[in-house]
XYZ file of C-alpha atoms in Angstrom:
683
model
C 0.000 0.000 0.000
C 1.528 3.301 -1.083
C 1.259 6.750 0.429
C -1.891 7.783 -1.475
C -3.768 4.503 -0.888
C -3.085 4.728 2.835
C -4.613 8.196 2.952
C -7.619 7.026 0.908
C -8.293 4.185 3.337
C -8.061 6.273 6.511
C -9.649 9.464 5.098
C -11.894 8.787 2.088
C -12.379 12.463 1.355
C -8.774 13.469 1.600
C -8.476 14.263 -2.106
C -11.166 16.917 -2.158
C -10.107 20.524 -1.979
C -6.804 19.690 -0.314
C -4.078 22.226 -0.745
C -0.654 20.587 -1.032
C 1.801 21.157 1.819
C 4.782 23.447 1.465
C 7.099 20.467 1.218
C 4.896 18.804 -1.391
C 4.674 21.974 -3.464
C 8.421 21.957 -3.898
C 8.084 18.509 -5.435
C 5.130 19.318 -7.681
C 7.207 19.811 -10.800
C 9.053 16.573 -10.198
C 5.726 14.756 -9.939
C 4.034 16.129 -13.042
C 5.521 13.423 -15.213
C 4.612 10.571 -12.829
C 1.339 8.854 -13.794
C -1.136 8.102 -11.004
C -2.863 4.819 -11.719
C -5.199 5.118 -8.716
C -6.540 8.575 -9.492
C -9.602 7.329 -11.362
C -10.670 5.172 -8.427
C -9.901 7.578 -5.592
C -11.310 10.887 -6.909
C -15.026 11.464 -7.328
C -16.043 13.179 -10.523
C -17.600 16.468 -9.410
C -17.761 20.076 -10.399
C -15.310 20.993 -7.587
C -11.641 21.093 -8.486
C -9.797 18.332 -6.641
C -6.076 18.594 -5.914
C -4.228 15.303 -5.542
C -1.505 15.085 -2.878
C 1.479 13.670 -4.763
C 3.447 10.779 -3.381
C 6.693 12.308 -2.048
C 9.895 11.571 -3.899
C 11.760 12.069 -0.609
C 10.443 10.516 2.594
C 11.834 10.348 6.086
C 11.155 6.595 5.950
C 13.121 6.010 2.739
C 16.522 5.582 4.386
C 19.009 2.707 4.323
C 19.581 0.664 7.443
C 22.121 2.230 9.840
C 25.468 0.446 10.217
C 25.848 -2.190 12.907
C 27.716 -1.124 16.102
C 30.677 -3.379 15.316
C 31.038 -1.745 11.904
C 31.032 1.717 13.461
C 33.709 0.597 15.918
C 35.843 -0.903 13.141
C 35.421 2.255 11.058
C 36.437 4.489 13.970
C 39.540 2.395 14.647
C 40.449 2.510 10.948
C 39.986 6.278 10.979
C 42.183 6.450 14.077
C 45.057 4.603 12.415
C 44.836 6.102 8.934
C 45.615 9.694 8.094
C 42.337 11.593 7.767
C 41.152 12.230 4.241
C 43.408 9.624 2.574
C 42.297 6.246 1.247
C 44.798 3.403 0.746
C 45.277 2.172 -2.827
C 47.323 -0.906 -1.909
C 48.471 -2.912 1.102
C 51.790 -1.044 1.215
C 49.987 2.291 1.005
C 47.661 1.151 3.798
C 50.655 0.315 6.010
C 52.298 3.667 5.269
C 49.115 5.586 6.070
C 48.735 3.583 9.290
C 52.302 4.421 10.315
C 51.726 8.115 9.558
C 48.576 8.036 11.684
C 50.373 6.473 14.661
C 53.624 8.413 14.174
C 52.848 11.977 13.032
C 56.576 12.711 12.891
C 56.606 10.837 9.543
C 54.269 13.520 8.164
C 55.572 16.798 9.555
C 59.205 15.608 9.589
C 59.399 15.760 5.787
C 58.867 19.543 5.840
C 61.056 20.238 8.856
C 63.786 22.800 8.162
C 66.877 24.289 9.799
C 65.101 27.462 10.899
C 62.513 25.447 12.828
C 65.295 23.368 14.358
C 67.070 26.481 15.634
C 63.835 27.686 17.260
C 63.269 24.267 18.826
C 66.798 24.176 20.248
C 66.239 27.461 22.080
C 62.797 26.350 23.277
C 64.117 22.948 24.395
C 66.999 24.428 26.397
C 64.664 26.962 28.016
C 62.248 24.126 28.774
C 65.010 22.031 30.360
C 66.065 24.900 32.634
C 62.544 24.898 34.068
C 61.796 21.176 33.786
C 64.860 19.740 35.534
C 64.365 21.431 38.924
C 60.580 20.982 38.700
C 60.871 17.261 37.964
C 63.121 16.761 40.993
C 60.577 18.581 43.158
C 57.655 16.591 41.735
C 59.468 13.324 42.390
C 59.756 14.410 46.014
C 56.004 15.153 45.984
C 55.370 11.643 44.590
C 57.434 10.147 47.473
C 60.159 8.962 45.071
C 63.894 9.595 44.882
C 64.929 12.689 42.826
C 66.295 10.680 39.893
C 62.858 9.261 39.124
C 61.631 12.746 38.308
C 64.531 13.107 35.866
C 63.782 9.671 34.398
C 60.191 10.804 33.785
C 61.537 13.876 32.006
C 63.664 11.737 29.677
C 61.780 8.767 28.177
C 58.153 10.073 27.929
C 59.135 13.273 26.035
C 61.023 11.179 23.477
C 58.027 8.892 22.913
C 55.649 11.833 22.678
C 57.872 13.629 20.161
C 57.447 10.641 17.835
C 53.748 9.875 18.451
C 52.222 13.154 19.656
C 50.311 15.527 17.391
C 50.649 18.734 19.430
C 53.509 21.049 18.514
C 53.579 22.834 21.867
C 52.898 20.335 24.669
C 55.817 19.840 27.062
C 55.632 16.382 28.609
C 56.848 15.263 32.009
C 55.795 14.928 35.662
C 53.211 17.413 36.940
C 52.124 18.463 40.414
C 48.527 17.180 40.452
C 49.351 13.723 39.075
C 52.319 13.437 41.445
C 49.953 14.189 44.321
C 47.471 11.589 43.026
C 50.173 8.928 42.825
C 51.582 9.564 46.293
C 48.251 10.061 48.091
C 46.701 6.853 46.728
C 49.712 4.535 46.423
C 50.938 5.185 49.968
C 47.617 3.817 51.247
C 48.634 0.460 49.776
C 52.337 0.459 50.685
C 54.017 2.981 52.987
C 57.112 4.365 51.133
C 58.968 4.980 54.397
C 58.529 1.342 55.451
C 58.889 -0.493 52.123
C 60.336 1.834 49.430
C 60.855 -1.011 46.938
C 57.276 -2.221 47.332
C 56.050 1.349 46.924
C 57.987 1.728 43.652
C 56.475 -1.514 42.379
C 52.995 -0.131 42.987
C 53.877 3.200 41.312
C 55.271 1.567 38.159
C 52.318 -0.838 37.959
C 49.923 2.097 38.294
C 51.823 3.885 35.508
C 51.483 0.811 33.271
C 47.731 0.589 33.864
C 47.425 4.339 33.283
C 49.020 3.922 29.866
C 46.823 0.930 29.013
C 43.641 2.821 29.842
C 44.756 5.952 27.994
C 45.652 4.042 24.814
C 42.374 2.088 25.016
C 40.364 5.294 25.362
C 42.054 6.600 22.203
C 41.756 3.464 20.049
C 38.113 2.867 21.020
C 37.324 6.586 20.673
C 36.183 6.799 24.269
C 37.453 10.308 24.775
C 33.995 11.348 25.917
C 34.723 9.536 29.213
C 37.156 12.325 30.070
C 34.315 14.829 29.592
C 32.392 13.312 32.507
C 34.687 15.421 34.654
C 33.139 18.771 33.821
C 35.027 22.041 33.458
C 33.574 23.292 36.747
C 34.627 20.115 38.558
C 38.158 20.447 37.157
C 38.396 24.067 38.333
C 37.374 23.051 41.860
C 39.550 19.937 41.890
C 42.635 21.786 40.648
C 42.146 24.565 43.192
C 41.803 22.121 46.077
C 44.734 20.027 44.846
C 46.926 23.137 44.560
C 46.277 24.049 48.196
C 46.934 20.453 49.301
C 50.193 20.391 47.320
C 51.199 23.688 48.901
C 50.516 22.316 52.364
C 52.617 19.250 51.578
C 55.557 21.542 50.750
C 55.586 22.868 54.307
C 57.622 19.812 55.257
C 60.526 20.896 53.030
C 60.020 24.613 53.520
C 60.123 24.315 57.322
C 62.700 21.530 57.398
C 60.451 19.103 59.309
C 61.636 15.557 59.910
C 58.308 13.895 60.693
C 55.222 14.622 58.638
C 51.834 13.052 57.994
C 51.016 10.935 54.944
C 47.461 12.295 54.936
C 46.558 15.121 52.578
C 43.529 16.748 54.228
C 43.830 20.253 55.658
C 43.231 19.325 59.314
C 45.841 16.516 59.354
C 48.493 18.652 57.674
C 47.978 21.620 60.031
C 48.159 19.263 62.993
C 51.395 17.696 61.657
C 52.945 21.137 61.122
C 52.000 22.219 64.647
C 53.462 19.092 66.214
C 56.580 19.171 64.014
C 57.518 22.790 64.656
C 58.272 22.397 68.354
C 60.976 19.716 68.479
C 62.725 19.992 65.096
C 62.129 23.308 63.385
C 65.172 24.870 61.746
C 64.330 28.447 60.660
C 67.198 28.589 58.130
C 65.165 26.244 55.860
C 62.228 28.634 55.961
C 64.269 31.783 55.306
C 66.212 30.244 52.418
C 63.099 28.767 50.815
C 61.034 31.946 51.153
C 63.853 34.075 49.764
C 64.076 32.069 46.566
C 60.267 31.746 46.366
C 60.018 35.538 46.328
C 62.794 35.665 43.721
C 60.980 33.192 41.411
C 57.660 35.027 41.773
C 59.305 38.388 41.021
C 60.940 37.022 37.852
C 57.575 35.602 36.778
C 55.966 39.009 37.299
C 58.680 40.686 35.213
C 58.334 38.055 32.479
C 54.595 38.704 32.203
C 55.050 42.471 32.127
C 57.656 42.248 29.354
C 57.390 39.292 26.972
C 60.958 39.885 25.792
C 62.032 38.672 29.242
C 60.198 35.343 28.871
C 63.482 33.530 29.514
C 63.826 35.099 32.964
C 61.069 33.129 34.778
C 62.089 30.025 32.798
C 65.663 29.970 34.092
C 64.812 31.304 37.576
C 64.218 27.810 39.093
C 67.485 26.462 37.680
C 69.364 29.555 38.814
C 67.821 29.139 42.287
C 68.971 25.525 42.472
C 72.516 26.402 41.395
C 72.880 29.419 43.676
C 71.350 27.734 46.743
C 73.498 24.641 46.211
C 76.642 26.785 46.064
C 75.579 28.664 49.204
C 74.998 25.433 51.155
C 78.276 23.934 49.927
C 80.303 26.996 50.905
C 78.661 27.539 54.286
C 78.155 23.845 55.173
C 74.654 24.792 56.270
C 73.654 21.123 56.137
C 75.682 20.640 59.331
C 73.406 23.153 61.068
C 70.022 21.627 60.316
C 69.448 22.608 56.677
C 67.830 19.680 54.827
C 69.486 18.707 51.521
C 68.785 16.178 48.761
C 72.005 14.227 49.282
C 72.661 11.435 46.782
C 71.074 11.479 43.315
C 71.875 8.356 41.307
C 73.517 9.018 37.962
C 73.090 7.140 34.698
C 70.230 6.291 32.360
C 66.892 4.867 33.416
C 67.212 1.291 34.651
C 64.665 -1.244 33.453
C 61.654 -1.672 35.728
C 60.011 -4.597 33.902
C 60.626 -6.952 36.819
C 59.053 -4.474 39.239
C 55.642 -4.583 37.544
C 53.112 -6.642 39.519
C 50.250 -8.357 37.703
C 49.534 -10.906 40.413
C 48.898 -10.534 44.106
C 46.451 -8.633 46.271
C 47.242 -5.143 44.941
C 46.511 -5.569 41.215
C 42.907 -4.402 41.520
C 43.884 -1.363 43.576
C 46.637 -0.511 41.091
C 44.169 -0.708 38.188
C 41.695 1.535 40.035
C 44.376 4.157 40.683
C 45.453 3.782 37.049
C 41.954 4.691 35.820
C 41.850 7.806 37.999
C 45.337 8.913 36.951
C 44.510 8.228 33.282
C 41.426 10.451 33.363
C 43.078 13.308 35.292
C 46.266 13.205 33.194
C 44.303 13.145 29.920
C 42.021 15.944 31.061
C 44.981 18.191 31.765
C 46.962 17.227 28.651
C 44.094 17.512 26.152
C 42.939 20.817 27.645
C 46.477 22.235 27.459
C 47.051 20.936 23.930
C 43.771 22.275 22.561
C 44.303 25.685 24.177
C 47.615 26.268 22.426
C 46.515 24.558 19.183
C 43.657 27.062 18.885
C 46.165 29.912 19.200
C 48.287 28.429 16.402
C 45.201 27.757 14.272
C 45.186 23.968 13.912
C 42.940 21.179 15.189
C 44.183 18.737 17.832
C 42.807 15.185 17.659
C 41.999 14.267 21.268
C 41.832 10.528 20.545
C 45.283 10.526 18.922
C 46.617 12.390 21.941
C 45.212 9.663 24.182
C 46.968 6.981 22.147
C 50.315 8.806 22.273
C 49.974 9.516 26.005
C 49.077 5.872 26.587
C 52.111 4.466 24.768
C 54.281 7.088 26.452
C 53.260 5.879 29.920
C 53.383 2.183 28.998
C 56.976 2.499 27.802
C 57.738 4.809 30.714
C 56.545 2.198 33.216
C 59.097 -0.211 31.755
C 61.932 2.289 32.223
C 61.511 3.500 35.830
C 59.190 6.422 35.021
C 55.995 7.296 36.809
C 52.888 8.894 35.264
C 53.705 11.735 32.862
C 51.399 14.138 31.058
C 51.340 17.602 29.522
C 52.259 20.440 31.870
C 50.517 23.787 31.474
C 53.360 25.877 32.933
C 56.090 24.178 30.885
C 53.922 24.180 27.745
C 53.413 27.938 28.148
C 57.188 28.404 28.430
C 57.716 26.174 25.386
C 55.185 28.206 23.393
C 56.585 31.608 24.403
C 60.136 30.405 23.707
C 59.124 29.861 20.064
C 58.867 26.093 19.656
C 57.876 24.937 16.164
C 57.443 21.186 16.693
C 57.778 18.384 19.288
C 61.536 18.450 18.634
C 61.777 20.833 21.613
C 60.828 17.839 23.789
C 63.724 15.890 22.263
C 66.143 18.732 23.026
C 64.882 18.833 26.605
C 65.271 15.049 26.924
C 68.865 15.245 25.636
C 69.612 17.922 28.241
C 68.126 15.717 30.970
C 70.239 12.813 29.697
C 73.414 14.905 29.999
C 72.335 15.950 33.500
C 71.842 12.321 34.555
C 75.190 11.299 33.133
C 77.420 14.132 34.321
C 75.721 16.589 36.701
C 73.823 14.593 39.347
C 76.759 14.706 41.777
C 76.462 18.491 41.838
C 72.919 18.177 43.233
C 74.085 16.608 46.500
C 73.921 19.896 48.444
C 70.683 21.166 46.870
C 68.328 22.238 49.722
C 64.906 20.594 49.947
C 63.482 24.025 50.755
C 64.404 25.162 47.217
C 62.469 22.283 45.664
C 59.483 23.223 47.830
C 59.723 26.866 46.761
C 59.848 25.840 43.059
C 56.666 23.776 43.469
C 54.940 26.530 45.461
C 55.773 29.041 42.720
C 53.997 26.835 40.163
C 50.759 26.520 42.168
C 49.054 29.946 41.727
C 48.253 29.056 38.122
C 46.161 26.109 39.335
C 43.872 28.260 41.513
C 41.464 30.102 39.201
C 39.282 32.252 41.454
C 38.026 34.376 38.552
C 36.752 31.311 36.696
C 35.037 30.015 39.832
C 33.214 33.362 40.193
C 32.206 33.196 36.534
C 30.810 29.681 37.039
C 28.775 30.957 40.007
C 27.250 33.716 37.861
C 26.475 31.473 34.883
C 25.334 28.179 36.402
C 24.694 27.539 40.105
C 24.517 23.760 39.578
C 27.939 23.802 37.945
C 29.278 25.831 40.848
C 27.976 23.150 43.205
C 30.186 20.603 41.412
C 33.103 23.056 41.564
C 32.842 23.798 45.279
C 32.073 20.139 46.041
C 35.304 19.007 44.395
C 37.255 21.787 46.119
C 35.972 21.000 49.621
C 36.241 17.237 49.047
C 39.929 17.470 48.112
C 40.757 20.010 50.796
C 39.035 18.401 53.783
C 38.851 14.782 52.658
C 41.204 13.330 50.088
C 41.854 13.385 46.368
C 39.543 10.390 45.855
C 36.747 11.993 47.877
C 37.030 15.221 45.888
C 36.855 13.323 42.596
C 33.948 11.224 43.838
C 31.978 14.292 44.934
C 32.576 16.019 41.597
C 31.624 12.935 39.585
C 28.556 12.281 41.739
C 27.233 15.817 41.245
C 28.000 15.707 37.507
C 26.318 12.305 37.079
C 23.338 13.437 39.149
C 22.880 16.377 36.807
C 23.148 14.153 33.733
C 20.696 11.643 35.208
C 18.252 14.388 36.164
C 18.246 15.858 32.668
C 17.950 12.367 31.143
C 15.132 11.178 33.419
C 13.132 14.397 33.090
C 13.681 15.743 29.556
C 12.098 19.000 28.485
C 8.692 18.437 26.889
C 7.614 21.686 25.234
C 4.412 22.843 23.541
C 5.216 24.519 20.223
C 3.400 27.342 18.474
C 3.738 29.052 15.113
C 5.305 32.481 14.635
C 2.674 34.482 12.756
C 3.175 34.543 8.995
C 5.945 31.921 8.983
C 6.482 28.175 9.063
C 8.697 28.512 12.137
C 7.580 26.733 15.306
C 9.093 27.383 18.729
C 8.417 26.919 22.430
C 5.236 28.527 23.716
C 6.762 28.915 27.185
C 9.917 30.603 25.883
C 8.100 32.738 23.284
C 4.548 33.475 24.530
C 3.725 35.508 21.382
C 3.493 32.403 19.180
C 0.035 31.201 18.209
C -1.399 27.722 18.701
C -3.211 26.002 15.863
C -6.890 25.253 16.645
C -7.650 21.541 16.979
C -3.942 20.761 16.910
C -1.281 20.269 19.581
C 2.447 20.268 18.756
C 4.837 18.725 21.295
C 8.649 18.802 21.152
C 10.554 15.953 22.868
C 13.862 17.327 24.152
C 15.924 14.179 24.643
C 18.414 12.517 22.320
C 17.757 9.005 23.670
C 14.207 7.904 24.427
C 14.942 4.998 26.743
C 13.860 3.177 29.892
C 14.927 6.137 32.056
C 12.658 8.723 30.454
C 10.133 6.898 28.257
C 7.409 6.673 30.904
C 7.934 10.293 31.997
C 7.713 11.491 28.378
C 4.536 9.498 27.737
C 2.824 10.665 30.930
C 3.811 14.308 30.376
C 2.379 14.340 26.832
C -0.840 12.650 27.946
C -1.106 15.111 30.839
C -0.873 17.999 28.374
C -3.743 16.441 26.416
C -5.899 16.022 29.547
C -5.234 19.580 30.728
C -5.981 20.968 27.292
C -9.276 19.072 27.061
C -10.392 20.453 30.436
C -9.599 24.001 29.326
C -11.484 23.472 26.078
C -14.573 22.243 27.894
C -14.522 25.296 30.172
C -13.956 27.769 27.328
C -16.002 25.789 24.783
C -13.102 25.714 22.367
C -12.439 23.252 19.581
C -11.383 19.760 20.679
C -7.872 18.499 19.918
C -7.985 16.219 16.885
C -4.304 15.886 15.986
C -1.164 15.497 18.074
C 2.126 16.322 16.288
C 5.163 15.016 18.181
C 8.442 16.607 17.088
C 11.141 13.930 17.568
C 13.884 15.686 15.614
C 16.065 15.677 18.724
C 15.583 11.944 19.355
C 18.564 10.161 17.833
C 18.032 6.736 19.392
C 15.375 4.671 21.134
C 15.230 1.389 23.061
C 12.465 -1.164 23.599
C 11.014 0.836 26.512
C 10.814 3.896 24.280
C 9.127 1.875 21.523
C 6.579 0.537 24.022
C 5.918 4.061 25.350
C 5.310 5.471 21.850
C 3.035 2.532 21.027
C 1.018 2.971 24.236
C 0.817 6.721 23.681
C -0.550 6.115 20.176
C -3.204 3.737 21.541
C -4.250 6.143 24.305
C -4.495 9.089 21.924
C -6.459 6.971 19.462
C -8.930 6.106 22.233
C -9.422 9.847 22.784
C -10.114 10.318 19.082
C -6.783 12.038 18.489
C -4.549 11.158 15.534
C -0.815 11.102 16.354
C 1.801 12.311 13.862
C 5.558 11.940 14.304
C 8.072 14.417 12.885
C 11.620 13.631 11.744
C 12.781 10.871 14.123
C 16.480 9.962 13.990
C 18.051 7.283 11.812
C 18.245 4.652 14.540
C 14.717 5.544 15.704
C 13.210 4.998 12.243
C 15.087 1.710 11.858
C 13.893 0.342 15.197
C 10.342 1.565 14.643
C 10.287 -0.354 11.352
C 11.626 -3.505 13.010
C 9.008 -3.240 15.768
C 6.283 -2.672 13.090
C 5.379 0.539 14.905
C 5.460 2.477 11.629
C 2.649 0.290 10.290
C 0.541 0.780 13.424
C 0.937 4.547 13.390
C 0.550 4.713 9.606
C 3.086 5.672 6.995
C 1.234 8.917 6.074
C 1.577 10.152 9.654
C 5.381 10.333 9.743
C 6.693 13.623 8.371
C 9.992 15.306 7.670
C 9.215 18.688 9.257
C 6.780 20.230 11.715
C 5.503 22.601 9.033
C 4.650 19.746 6.675
C 2.898 17.813 9.471
C 0.835 20.865 10.502
C -0.209 21.610 6.919
C -1.246 17.992 6.386
C -3.236 17.871 9.639
C -5.016 21.144 8.859
C -5.820 19.845 5.381
C -7.256 16.609 6.775
C -9.241 18.602 9.307
C -10.664 20.956 6.656
C -11.472 18.028 4.405
C -13.344 16.232 7.186
C -15.287 19.400 8.010
C -16.320 19.711 4.365
C -17.420 16.093 4.360
């Protein structure tokens, strides 16, 4: 049964005096040459001119079946490996495109020139002057020996330079991830009691972090990172920055005993108890002096961009000068805390330290997931920020793959979790980097430091490392953005302040859990209770919009138009959607009886937002159709998504509703309903 026969069966008089819809009028010329074999049987011969509604050339139902989920997954993985926009012509070409997709250096390396190399050398050396002292300080924050921070600044940057797609990101250890590693891993193994066991946990966590990151990229699961909203990240970073700053009081005050807990109350208590028996004020004065120096150089660098190198070399200069001062004065003999031995040489293999059996594998995997999400969130945000300035697009999924392989290989070579650093990336950008080669230059500098200069770090004060970390923290506390979130969205601010308080007064895990819980609650609330809006027409147009948002729109007599504002009509919201629409019908009928207005005869449901549907959604639509039919109301559906149409066909719901009652646009559906209504009135 075709379109016209269906209309003839349901509405025998539909062909009389029916004006064609706007959509059909556009197809009138295309239909003039198509013979209508049923016209003689369906049109009564009368003196009145009868206009035949042509069978549409284009229908919302005339679509191919959507691809199966496994095909979409295979296509996404193929797109991930191959260079975008290029199709392989042979097996060798396919392999070459796959290698270029996984190793972007094969693409941009062909156009690399001497001028770019000179810029990258300067950027890499500037980056190393900041990265070397920071990495030593971050290793101390992660409860590891100083050389492990240098190891993490050597291997991961080399891997990223080959596999990464960002030209500006500077890779290495960062403060927040170092805090995550130490705060969660020390709950499994105490580093002061069993340092070897603690390192095994850290390297295993790093391996799992890399596995999860690479999997997110290959399976195109980057959206998982977005579950941690921008507001939650602002609150989490602010709380983590304060916690990191409190942790540095141990080195800044020269305390011997300190708590392993990270909450504000425990740290203040530990500082109070530690000050009385073992406080050495020379640690505090030396650390504060160089902290002020670093902050002043940063201020000068921001005021005058030509002095960008000044804040970049300030940490390295502070380390050198303070080390010389301690060596000449022998201040370590008078209570000043120093690093002491830093092992020289390249990264030793840590393959045998990885633990995939035993009681801690599950805990290591859980920490790995958390570190993977936080590290990716920071790296992708940093990369996209600077890519937008340079005017190119950064592929987040490719970044996840490169970060994953970087941490997997790093876990095998005595590195802990590395990611992109905002402060070092900013220095790299300002220093004029042109490509990831600046990471290679930095790694070479770290290699030379490990081979020849580690002995010179023996007298480096711990207070200097604390001051370097403290100087990097103000950038993590964004009070202005938090105020902006409060003005724009109070619910978002709740996630922000929840994460902040959770990290500050609980732990890193509690802060993350609070932020995720609030974010998920908001998602669930919007999914369970989608917006169901009544639409009206703007006078003189075919534009329909919300009656509540635009009260000036007019409602069509005898017709109700409902917009379903969810992308997935599923078990969570199907019953709510059905009941809300039926409630609108009931309320409207009561008002009509009171005001003696025309009864609703047609219900147009705009499903243009609905991209998918499950069996509960199908059942809800079917029940809604039956209920409306019992009220004498004809239901019409407008522009459902590809998957929705496919599933409605499979469930034979299209046949029950009727092919003529599924339209491409609200305007076409309204015109058709008004035509049917006028035709019935004439009859």
